[in-house]
Amino acid sequence: MPVTRINIGPVHPSTHGVIRLEVDLDGDTIVDVEPHIGFLHRGVEKLVETRMYMQCPPYMEKLDYVAPMAFNEAYVSAVEAAMGIEVKERAQYLRTMLLELQRIASHLFGIGTLCNDLGQMFTVFMWAFKDRDIVLDLLQEAAGSRMFYVNMRLGGLNQDIGPEFHGHAMKVMDYMERRIGEYEDYIEKNPIFMERMRGVGVLSAEQAKNLGVTGPVLRASGVNFDARKNNPYYIYSKLNFNPKVLTSGDNFARYKVKMLEMRESIRIVRSVLESLPGGDALGMPVKLRSPNPANRIATSSRELPRGEVFMYLVADPQKPYRLSIRSPNFINLAALRHMSKGARMADLFAIMGSLDLVMGGVDR
Amino acid sequence: MKVEREELKGTISEMKRKGYDYLVKITAVDYADKLEAVYVLRNISESKDEIIEVDMPATDAWVPTIIDVHLSADWYEREMGEMFGIEIRGRRAGRLLLEKWDGVDPPLRKSFTWSAPYRNMDSPQ
């Protein structure tokens, strides 16, 4: 049968961003997929070379607009490593908690849109967005804004949490725990969902490592790597925390890892709030001139909701000389081609949805 | 760890045998007097990272491909090649990964010049 080539995108409701997929089909079976990226390329890596260190966080946040605080934190930690700045103890606790809240918000987004892509139109999506909004309320209370926070400062944060935060957070965590159970009930008892998730888009552990995929995609294939556990930062080494690893490597495992991680995040948030030390959490003011770098080359490796971000920073006294950003979305998308060969056309967006891509991070 | 580019592929295969079987990133840095390609490799089971640096003159910028050692090098190499004007030897020249760039200098080289502010106000269109 002759191969049919179809184009999907650049603008398509299921691509969650601007991407064009060139799909070769034999009947209904995918022979090859070639993603065309670059539609959202802003040249951030070049742009930051012309900006002072603390002018860059707003650019960093747009690289992953579903988990902006986490991306910003990865950048700020690279600058801190270059400058030799120690993060204050209370700020370490608060950053850990905020990053985990960000992870819950981001995974809710990922699961909601995944269910939409699978034709479970809008129930889970609406639930997830409603619940994400509640987590965003918490983040707003802690950081001062809902979407783009820019709340990381060298050595700390822009503001401490208020006296009411503890009570609000505990209440939200109880609520979220109950809701996650409801999601699992609703989603996993749906035979259509399970049919389209189990055994589709399988990636073995060996393939996953060879393709360089990261985050929940890597752990769903049975590779036990989580930067929070393997290269612990902040207080992760003190927490009793276990990365969630599954072995089947299919769409369902990638979904399930996110669910399990949300539960783990709730536990982390609770234990951080219970052991929060006193003192000061404020970082240096933005206008303060950065000191001369202690290390010319600094790296930071951070586990974001979508996977590991690796920052390679060559530092100059006032500006980054070169900042190379390894975005989890970029390399997870590169694996799409290998994962979807032989799958059905209708499964392509199930696979893509399970990768949970944000195009802002793919193109940079 | 500094490596000559002729030995790059051998070194990376050797490290893969020693357990560094995960490629984190390929990138490059343009120091004014030279270009440097940077390969970040990881040993997942022991949580160790190793950074391999390859120096090359800016006028003769090429590195061998390592795609047959790490499949994930595919997009990283293409991105680095396009953004830094580094030729990746040993692989089929394919379609550009990012959108086509019509400027002269590769965008992430330091010789790339930014447009002046307030430009294009005198042109008829």
Short mmCIF file of C-alpha atoms in Angstrom, two decimals:
data_model
loop_
_atom_site.label_atom_id
_atom_site.label_comp_id
_atom_site.label_asym_id
_atom_site.label_seq_id
_atom_site.Cartn_x
_atom_site.Cartn_y
_atom_site.Cartn_z
CA MET A 1 0.00 0.00 0.00
CA PRO A 2 1.41 3.41 -0.85
CA VAL A 3 2.49 5.62 2.00
CA THR A 4 0.28 8.62 2.62
CA ARG A 5 1.82 11.72 4.08
CA ILE A 6 -0.30 14.04 6.16
CA ASN A 7 0.51 17.25 7.93
CA ILE A 8 -0.71 18.06 11.39
CA GLY A 9 -0.34 21.58 12.67
CA PRO A 10 1.39 24.03 13.16
CA VAL A 11 -1.89 25.04 14.73
CA HIS A 12 -3.89 22.12 16.00
CA PRO A 13 -5.88 21.72 19.21
CA SER A 14 -4.04 18.61 20.30
CA THR A 15 -0.51 19.86 19.82
CA HIS A 16 -0.66 22.17 22.86
CA GLY A 17 1.49 24.71 21.12
CA VAL A 18 2.92 25.40 17.75
CA ILE A 19 4.41 22.32 16.17
CA ARG A 20 4.03 20.64 12.81
CA LEU A 21 4.05 16.89 12.53
CA GLU A 22 4.71 15.23 9.21
CA VAL A 23 3.19 11.79 9.48
CA ASP A 24 3.72 8.99 7.01
CA LEU A 25 0.90 6.48 7.12
CA ASP A 26 0.42 3.04 5.72
CA GLY A 27 -3.32 2.65 5.99
CA ASP A 28 -3.89 3.60 9.61
CA THR A 29 -0.43 2.61 10.82
CA ILE A 30 2.27 5.16 11.43
CA VAL A 31 5.40 4.51 9.39
CA ASP A 32 7.27 7.63 10.43
CA VAL A 33 6.68 10.91 12.21
CA GLU A 34 8.84 13.93 11.76
CA PRO A 35 8.27 16.83 14.15
CA HIS A 36 9.06 20.28 12.77
CA ILE A 37 9.93 22.64 15.58
CA GLY A 38 11.15 26.22 15.78
CA PHE A 39 7.87 28.09 15.43
CA LEU A 40 8.24 29.41 18.97
CA HIS A 41 11.95 30.09 18.82
CA ARG A 42 12.68 33.34 20.65
CA GLY A 43 16.42 33.00 20.92
CA VAL A 44 16.39 33.11 24.71
CA GLU A 45 19.89 31.69 24.98
CA LYS A 46 21.21 34.60 22.94
CA LEU A 47 18.99 37.17 24.58
CA VAL A 48 20.21 36.44 28.10
CA GLU A 49 23.76 37.18 27.00
CA THR A 50 22.75 40.83 26.78
CA ARG A 51 20.91 41.00 30.11
CA MET A 52 22.09 41.35 33.70
CA TYR A 53 21.72 38.19 35.76
CA MET A 54 18.51 39.12 37.49
CA GLN A 55 16.91 40.50 34.35
CA CYS A 56 16.77 36.96 32.97
CA PRO A 57 14.19 35.20 35.20
CA PRO A 58 11.17 36.53 33.28
CA TYR A 59 12.59 34.93 30.11
CA MET A 60 13.22 31.69 31.93
CA GLU A 61 9.65 31.49 33.16
CA LYS A 62 8.27 31.62 29.63
CA LEU A 63 10.30 28.55 28.70
CA ASP A 64 7.81 26.37 30.51
CA TYR A 65 4.66 28.33 31.02
CA VAL A 66 2.99 25.49 32.88
CA ALA A 67 5.70 25.23 35.52
CA PRO A 68 7.35 28.65 35.31
CA MET A 69 8.63 28.86 38.86
CA ALA A 70 10.50 25.61 38.56
CA PHE A 71 12.33 26.69 35.41
CA ASN A 72 13.21 30.01 36.98
CA GLU A 73 14.55 28.25 40.04
CA ALA A 74 16.83 26.11 37.86
CA TYR A 75 18.31 29.26 36.34
CA VAL A 76 18.68 31.11 39.64
CA SER A 77 20.38 28.12 41.20
CA ALA A 78 22.91 28.07 38.35
CA VAL A 79 23.66 31.75 39.01
CA GLU A 80 23.96 31.06 42.72
CA ALA A 81 26.39 28.24 42.00
CA ALA A 82 28.45 30.56 39.81
CA MET A 83 28.48 33.35 42.37
CA GLY A 84 29.05 31.04 45.32
CA ILE A 85 25.91 32.23 47.10
CA GLU A 86 24.44 30.08 49.82
CA VAL A 87 20.63 29.87 49.96
CA LYS A 88 19.21 30.71 53.40
CA GLU A 89 17.86 27.75 55.33
CA ARG A 90 14.28 28.91 55.54
CA ALA A 91 14.36 29.80 51.85
CA GLN A 92 15.54 26.28 51.04
CA TYR A 93 12.49 24.86 52.78
CA LEU A 94 10.15 27.33 51.14
CA ARG A 95 11.62 26.75 47.69
CA THR A 96 11.21 23.00 48.10
CA MET A 97 7.59 23.48 49.06
CA LEU A 98 6.84 25.91 46.25
CA LEU A 99 8.47 23.61 43.69
CA GLU A 100 6.31 20.72 44.85
CA LEU A 101 3.18 22.86 44.69
CA GLN A 102 4.22 23.81 41.18
CA ARG A 103 4.62 20.13 40.36
CA ILE A 104 1.06 19.39 41.51
CA ALA A 105 -0.32 22.27 39.44
CA SER A 106 1.66 21.19 36.40
CA HIS A 107 0.74 17.51 36.61
CA LEU A 108 -2.94 18.43 36.93
CA PHE A 109 -2.62 20.41 33.73
CA GLY A 110 -0.88 17.49 32.02
CA ILE A 111 -3.46 14.93 33.07
CA GLY A 112 -6.39 17.19 32.20
CA THR A 113 -5.17 17.85 28.69
CA LEU A 114 -4.23 14.20 28.20
CA CYS A 115 -7.80 13.14 28.94
CA ASN A 116 -9.03 15.76 26.52
CA ASP A 117 -6.77 14.37 23.80
CA LEU A 118 -8.20 10.94 24.46
CA GLY A 119 -11.73 12.08 23.87
CA GLN A 120 -12.81 12.16 27.50
CA MET A 121 -14.05 15.54 26.65
CA PHE A 122 -13.81 18.12 29.38
CA THR A 123 -14.83 16.33 32.56
CA VAL A 124 -11.33 15.62 33.80
CA PHE A 125 -10.04 18.73 32.10
CA MET A 126 -12.49 20.97 33.94
CA TRP A 127 -11.87 19.20 37.24
CA ALA A 128 -8.14 19.46 36.79
CA PHE A 129 -8.26 23.14 35.93
CA LYS A 130 -10.50 23.91 38.85
CA ASP A 131 -8.13 22.11 41.22
CA ARG A 132 -5.08 23.62 39.61
CA ASP A 133 -6.61 26.98 40.29
CA ILE A 134 -6.79 26.18 43.99
CA VAL A 135 -3.09 25.31 43.99
CA LEU A 136 -2.42 28.52 42.09
CA ASP A 137 -4.24 30.39 44.87
CA LEU A 138 -1.68 29.00 47.27
CA LEU A 139 1.18 29.96 45.01
CA GLN A 140 -0.30 33.41 44.67
CA GLU A 141 -0.45 33.79 48.39
CA ALA A 142 3.18 32.67 48.73
CA ALA A 143 4.74 34.31 45.69
CA GLY A 144 2.45 37.21 44.81
CA SER A 145 1.18 36.19 41.40
CA ARG A 146 -0.69 33.41 39.69
CA MET A 147 1.18 32.50 36.57
CA PHE A 148 4.58 34.15 36.17
CA TYR A 149 6.00 34.50 39.64
CA VAL A 150 9.58 35.81 39.22
CA ASN A 151 9.88 35.27 42.96
CA MET A 152 13.36 33.78 43.14
CA ARG A 153 16.14 36.06 44.30
CA LEU A 154 19.81 35.25 44.75
CA GLY A 155 20.03 33.46 48.08
CA GLY A 156 16.32 33.43 48.83
CA LEU A 157 12.89 34.59 47.75
CA ASN A 158 11.19 37.89 47.12
CA GLN A 159 8.86 37.51 50.09
CA ASP A 160 8.21 35.24 53.01
CA ILE A 161 4.91 33.42 53.48
CA GLY A 162 2.26 35.02 55.64
CA PRO A 163 0.89 33.71 58.96
CA GLU A 164 -2.22 32.23 57.34
CA PHE A 165 -0.38 30.24 54.70
CA HIS A 166 0.20 27.16 56.85
CA GLY A 167 -3.51 26.64 57.50
CA HIS A 168 -4.49 27.25 53.89
CA ALA A 169 -1.84 24.88 52.55
CA MET A 170 -2.78 22.06 54.90
CA LYS A 171 -6.41 22.42 53.93
CA VAL A 172 -5.59 22.39 50.22
CA MET A 173 -3.38 19.33 50.63
CA ASP A 174 -6.20 17.41 52.33
CA TYR A 175 -8.53 18.44 49.53
CA MET A 176 -6.04 17.47 46.83
CA GLU A 177 -5.43 14.07 48.35
CA ARG A 178 -9.12 13.32 48.22
CA ARG A 179 -9.42 14.64 44.69
CA ILE A 180 -6.55 12.59 43.34
CA GLY A 181 -8.37 9.50 44.54
CA GLU A 182 -11.46 10.68 42.65
CA TYR A 183 -9.44 11.26 39.49
CA GLU A 184 -7.99 7.78 39.65
CA ASP A 185 -11.43 6.33 40.19
CA TYR A 186 -12.92 8.21 37.30
CA ILE A 187 -10.09 7.73 34.83
CA GLU A 188 -8.89 4.22 35.53
CA LYS A 189 -12.33 2.65 35.62
CA ASN A 190 -12.99 3.89 32.14
CA PRO A 191 -12.33 0.96 29.78
CA ILE A 192 -11.88 3.22 26.74
CA PHE A 193 -9.19 5.21 28.47
CA MET A 194 -7.39 2.08 29.64
CA GLU A 195 -7.65 0.48 26.21
CA ARG A 196 -5.95 3.45 24.60
CA MET A 197 -3.29 3.77 27.27
CA ARG A 198 -2.11 0.27 28.08
CA GLY A 199 0.52 -1.12 25.77
CA VAL A 200 0.58 1.95 23.54
CA GLY A 201 3.77 3.91 22.86
CA VAL A 202 5.98 1.45 24.70
CA LEU A 203 9.52 2.51 25.50
CA SER A 204 11.88 -0.01 27.07
CA ALA A 205 14.42 1.05 29.70
CA GLU A 206 17.28 0.58 27.25
CA GLN A 207 15.53 2.66 24.56
CA ALA A 208 14.62 5.33 27.08
CA LYS A 209 18.24 5.79 28.09
CA ASN A 210 19.44 5.72 24.51
CA LEU A 211 16.86 8.31 23.48
CA GLY A 212 17.77 10.45 26.46
CA VAL A 213 14.19 10.97 27.63
CA THR A 214 13.77 12.38 31.07
CA GLY A 215 11.42 12.91 33.97
CA PRO A 216 8.21 10.89 34.25
CA VAL A 217 8.85 9.43 30.77
CA LEU A 218 12.16 7.97 31.90
CA ARG A 219 10.83 6.70 35.21
CA ALA A 220 7.78 5.14 33.56
CA SER A 221 10.21 2.98 31.57
CA GLY A 222 11.82 1.60 34.69
CA VAL A 223 14.93 3.78 34.88
CA ASN A 224 15.31 5.01 38.42
CA PHE A 225 16.62 8.51 38.00
CA ASP A 226 15.19 11.53 39.72
CA ALA A 227 17.45 14.54 40.21
CA ARG A 228 15.76 15.19 43.53
CA LYS A 229 17.02 11.83 44.79
CA ASN A 230 20.16 11.27 42.77
CA ASN A 231 21.69 14.77 42.99
CA PRO A 232 19.72 16.07 45.95
CA TYR A 233 19.38 19.81 46.34
CA TYR A 234 17.80 21.92 49.07
CA ILE A 235 16.24 19.66 51.66
CA TYR A 236 15.35 16.69 49.49
CA SER A 237 18.09 14.60 51.10
CA LYS A 238 16.48 15.16 54.52
CA LEU A 239 13.02 14.18 53.31
CA ASN A 240 11.84 10.64 53.32
CA PHE A 241 11.09 10.71 49.64
CA ASN A 242 11.08 8.03 46.98
CA PRO A 243 11.05 8.53 43.22
CA LYS A 244 8.12 6.83 41.54
CA VAL A 245 9.24 4.21 39.07
CA LEU A 246 7.09 1.94 36.93
CA THR A 247 8.30 -0.59 34.42
CA SER A 248 5.76 -1.01 31.65
CA GLY A 249 6.92 2.09 29.72
CA ASP A 250 3.57 2.67 28.00
CA ASN A 251 1.20 5.63 28.02
CA PHE A 252 -0.51 4.37 31.12
CA ALA A 253 2.75 4.19 33.08
CA ARG A 254 3.58 7.76 32.09
CA TYR A 255 0.17 8.88 33.31
CA LYS A 256 0.37 6.83 36.48
CA VAL A 257 3.83 8.14 37.41
CA LYS A 258 2.38 11.65 37.41
CA MET A 259 -0.47 10.58 39.66
CA LEU A 260 1.91 8.92 42.11
CA GLU A 261 4.20 11.92 42.04
CA MET A 262 1.36 14.22 42.99
CA ARG A 263 0.68 12.12 46.08
CA GLU A 264 4.38 12.21 46.90
CA SER A 265 4.41 15.99 46.43
CA ILE A 266 1.53 16.35 48.87
CA ARG A 267 3.54 14.39 51.43
CA ILE A 268 6.59 16.58 50.82
CA VAL A 269 4.59 19.80 51.20
CA ARG A 270 3.15 18.59 54.48
CA SER A 271 6.45 17.53 55.95
CA VAL A 272 8.15 20.77 54.85
CA LEU A 273 5.42 22.84 56.47
CA GLU A 274 5.71 20.85 59.67
CA SER A 275 9.46 21.27 59.93
CA LEU A 276 9.74 24.83 58.59
CA PRO A 277 12.55 26.62 60.45
CA GLY A 278 12.32 30.23 61.51
CA GLY A 279 14.54 33.06 60.38
CA ASP A 280 14.82 35.08 57.25
CA ALA A 281 14.03 33.86 53.72
CA LEU A 282 14.59 37.00 51.70
CA GLY A 283 17.19 37.04 48.95
CA MET A 284 19.28 39.89 47.59
CA PRO A 285 17.40 42.78 46.03
CA VAL A 286 17.24 42.63 42.25
CA LYS A 287 19.14 45.87 41.75
CA LEU A 288 22.10 44.73 43.77
CA ARG A 289 25.11 44.31 41.51
CA SER A 290 26.18 40.71 41.39
CA PRO A 291 29.63 39.96 42.78
CA ASN A 292 32.34 38.57 40.57
CA PRO A 293 31.82 34.95 39.74
CA ALA A 294 33.51 32.41 41.95
CA ASN A 295 33.31 29.77 39.22
CA ARG A 296 33.47 30.61 35.54
CA ILE A 297 31.46 27.51 34.67
CA ALA A 298 28.52 26.49 36.80
CA THR A 299 25.92 23.82 36.22
CA SER A 300 22.64 23.04 37.85
CA SER A 301 20.46 20.00 37.46
CA ARG A 302 16.87 20.23 38.59
CA GLU A 303 13.92 17.85 38.42
CA LEU A 304 11.05 19.78 36.91
CA PRO A 305 7.54 18.35 36.51
CA ARG A 306 8.36 17.44 32.90
CA GLY A 307 11.86 16.18 33.53
CA GLU A 308 15.33 17.29 34.22
CA VAL A 309 16.59 20.74 33.33
CA PHE A 310 20.32 21.08 33.03
CA MET A 311 21.76 24.58 32.97
CA TYR A 312 25.31 25.12 31.77
CA LEU A 313 26.34 28.64 32.65
CA VAL A 314 29.57 30.35 31.64
CA ALA A 315 29.62 33.36 33.92
CA ASP A 316 30.88 36.86 33.34
CA PRO A 317 30.85 39.44 36.16
CA GLN A 318 27.55 41.07 35.24
CA LYS A 319 25.91 38.96 32.57
CA PRO A 320 25.85 35.34 31.49
CA TYR A 321 28.56 34.83 28.86
CA ARG A 322 26.73 31.76 27.67
CA LEU A 323 23.76 29.95 29.09
CA SER A 324 22.89 26.61 27.62
CA ILE A 325 19.53 25.21 28.64
CA ARG A 326 18.68 21.55 28.41
CA SER A 327 14.93 21.49 28.31
CA PRO A 328 13.10 18.24 29.09
CA ASN A 329 10.47 18.98 26.44
CA PHE A 330 13.06 19.16 23.65
CA ILE A 331 14.46 15.70 24.19
CA ASN A 332 11.12 14.09 25.05
CA LEU A 333 9.74 15.35 21.75
CA ALA A 334 12.76 13.95 19.92
CA ALA A 335 11.70 10.52 21.20
CA LEU A 336 8.19 10.83 19.75
CA ARG A 337 9.33 9.53 16.37
CA HIS A 338 10.71 6.33 17.84
CA MET A 339 7.77 5.79 20.15
CA SER A 340 5.00 6.13 17.63
CA LYS A 341 6.32 3.97 14.80
CA GLY A 342 3.88 1.15 14.26
CA ALA A 343 1.16 2.75 16.35
CA ARG A 344 -2.25 3.73 15.02
CA MET A 345 -2.86 7.25 13.81
CA ALA A 346 -5.41 7.85 16.59
CA ASP A 347 -2.78 6.89 19.17
CA LEU A 348 -0.35 9.57 18.06
CA PHE A 349 -1.95 12.21 20.23
CA ALA A 350 -2.35 9.81 23.10
CA ILE A 351 1.41 9.29 22.98
CA MET A 352 2.09 12.97 22.58
CA GLY A 353 -0.29 13.81 25.40
CA SER A 354 1.46 11.34 27.68
CA LEU A 355 4.77 13.09 26.98
CA ASP A 356 3.18 16.27 28.34
CA LEU A 357 5.06 18.69 26.12
CA VAL A 358 5.24 22.45 26.42
CA MET A 359 6.41 23.95 23.17
CA GLY A 360 7.92 27.02 24.80
CA GLY A 361 10.63 24.79 26.18
CA VAL A 362 11.20 22.85 22.97
CA ASP A 363 12.21 25.81 20.86
CA ARG A 364 13.65 28.20 23.46
CA MET B 1 37.87 16.56 30.67
CA LYS B 2 39.45 17.86 27.46
CA VAL B 3 39.46 15.61 24.43
CA GLU B 4 40.75 16.04 20.88
CA ARG B 5 37.95 15.85 18.38
CA GLU B 6 39.53 12.91 16.56
CA GLU B 7 39.31 10.91 19.79
CA LEU B 8 35.85 12.13 20.78
CA LYS B 9 33.80 9.24 19.52
CA GLY B 10 36.19 6.65 20.93
CA THR B 11 36.14 8.35 24.33
CA ILE B 12 32.39 8.54 24.45
CA SER B 13 31.96 4.87 23.44
CA GLU B 14 34.54 3.92 26.05
CA MET B 15 32.65 5.87 28.70
CA LYS B 16 29.41 4.26 27.66
CA ARG B 17 30.99 0.89 28.35
CA LYS B 18 32.04 2.19 31.78
CA GLY B 19 28.45 3.03 32.66
CA TYR B 20 28.10 6.58 31.37
CA ASP B 21 25.21 5.50 29.19
CA TYR B 22 23.02 8.59 29.31
CA LEU B 23 23.70 11.72 27.30
CA VAL B 24 22.42 14.79 29.11
CA LYS B 25 23.26 17.52 26.65
CA ILE B 26 25.46 18.58 23.78
CA THR B 27 26.12 22.26 23.53
CA ALA B 28 28.86 24.67 22.55
CA VAL B 29 30.44 27.87 23.80
CA ASP B 30 32.07 30.51 21.64
CA TYR B 31 35.11 31.79 23.52
CA ALA B 32 36.44 34.56 21.32
CA ASP B 33 39.62 32.67 20.39
CA LYS B 34 38.10 29.21 19.98
CA LEU B 35 34.89 27.24 19.90
CA GLU B 36 34.27 24.60 22.47
CA ALA B 37 31.76 21.78 22.13
CA VAL B 38 30.52 20.43 25.46
CA TYR B 39 29.21 16.91 26.00
CA VAL B 40 27.55 16.12 29.33
CA LEU B 41 27.42 12.39 30.06
CA ARG B 42 25.83 10.69 33.01
CA ASN B 43 26.24 7.45 34.87
CA ILE B 44 22.68 6.93 36.06
CA SER B 45 23.28 4.09 38.50
CA GLU B 46 26.05 5.97 40.32
CA SER B 47 24.58 9.49 39.80
CA LYS B 48 27.82 10.86 38.37
CA ASP B 49 28.15 13.42 35.61
CA GLU B 50 31.15 13.87 33.37
CA ILE B 51 31.66 16.88 31.10
CA ILE B 52 33.75 16.42 27.98
CA GLU B 53 35.04 19.51 26.21
CA VAL B 54 36.29 19.61 22.65
CA ASP B 55 38.20 22.68 21.46
CA MET B 56 38.27 23.73 17.85
CA PRO B 57 39.26 26.82 15.88
CA ALA B 58 36.30 28.96 14.83
CA THR B 59 37.43 28.88 11.21
CA ASP B 60 37.56 25.10 11.03
CA ALA B 61 34.56 24.15 13.12
CA TRP B 62 33.59 20.50 12.94
CA VAL B 63 33.07 17.59 15.29
CA PRO B 64 32.37 13.95 14.52
CA THR B 65 28.86 12.70 15.10
CA ILE B 66 28.20 10.42 18.07
CA ILE B 67 24.72 9.46 16.94
CA ASP B 68 25.59 5.78 16.65
CA VAL B 69 26.73 5.77 20.30
CA HIS B 70 23.85 7.83 21.73
CA LEU B 71 20.71 8.14 19.66
CA SER B 72 19.71 11.19 21.70
CA ALA B 73 22.60 13.09 20.13
CA ASP B 74 20.47 13.51 16.99
CA TRP B 75 18.62 16.70 17.86
CA TYR B 76 21.35 18.08 20.11
CA GLU B 77 23.90 17.86 17.30
CA ARG B 78 21.57 19.43 14.79
CA GLU B 79 20.75 22.28 17.13
CA MET B 80 24.39 22.92 17.96
CA GLY B 81 25.38 22.71 14.32
CA GLU B 82 22.78 25.26 13.24
CA MET B 83 23.19 27.69 16.10
CA PHE B 84 27.00 27.67 16.11
CA GLY B 85 27.85 26.88 12.50
CA ILE B 86 29.62 23.69 13.48
CA GLU B 87 29.74 20.96 10.89
CA ILE B 88 28.76 17.54 12.22
CA ARG B 89 30.82 15.04 10.24
CA GLY B 90 29.74 11.52 9.56
CA ARG B 91 26.00 11.95 9.38
CA ARG B 92 23.65 12.58 6.55
CA ALA B 93 22.89 16.27 6.14
CA GLY B 94 19.18 16.46 6.83
CA ARG B 95 16.52 19.07 7.04
CA LEU B 96 17.20 22.01 9.35
CA LEU B 97 15.86 21.32 12.82
CA LEU B 98 14.94 24.86 13.73
CA GLU B 99 13.52 27.37 11.33
CA LYS B 100 15.72 28.62 8.53
CA TRP B 101 17.92 31.55 9.45
CA ASP B 102 18.67 34.01 6.65
CA GLY B 103 21.44 35.94 8.43
CA VAL B 104 25.12 35.49 7.77
CA ASP B 105 26.57 34.58 11.15
CA PRO B 106 25.36 31.59 13.10
CA PRO B 107 23.14 33.11 15.79
CA LEU B 108 24.91 31.93 18.93
CA ARG B 109 28.41 32.89 17.80
CA LYS B 110 29.77 36.01 19.43
CA SER B 111 30.41 37.53 16.00
CA PHE B 112 26.66 37.67 15.49
CA THR B 113 25.67 41.32 15.54
CA TRP B 114 22.42 42.63 16.86
CA SER B 115 20.43 45.06 14.76
CA ALA B 116 20.78 48.67 15.81
CA PRO B 117 17.84 50.21 17.69
CA TYR B 118 15.40 52.45 15.80
CA ARG B 119 16.24 50.69 12.55
CA ASN B 120 14.24 50.54 9.33
CA MET B 121 12.44 53.84 9.83
CA ASP B 122 13.74 55.37 6.59
CA SER B 123 12.86 52.48 4.34
CA PRO B 124 9.83 53.07 2.09
CA GLN B 125 7.86 50.05 3.37
#
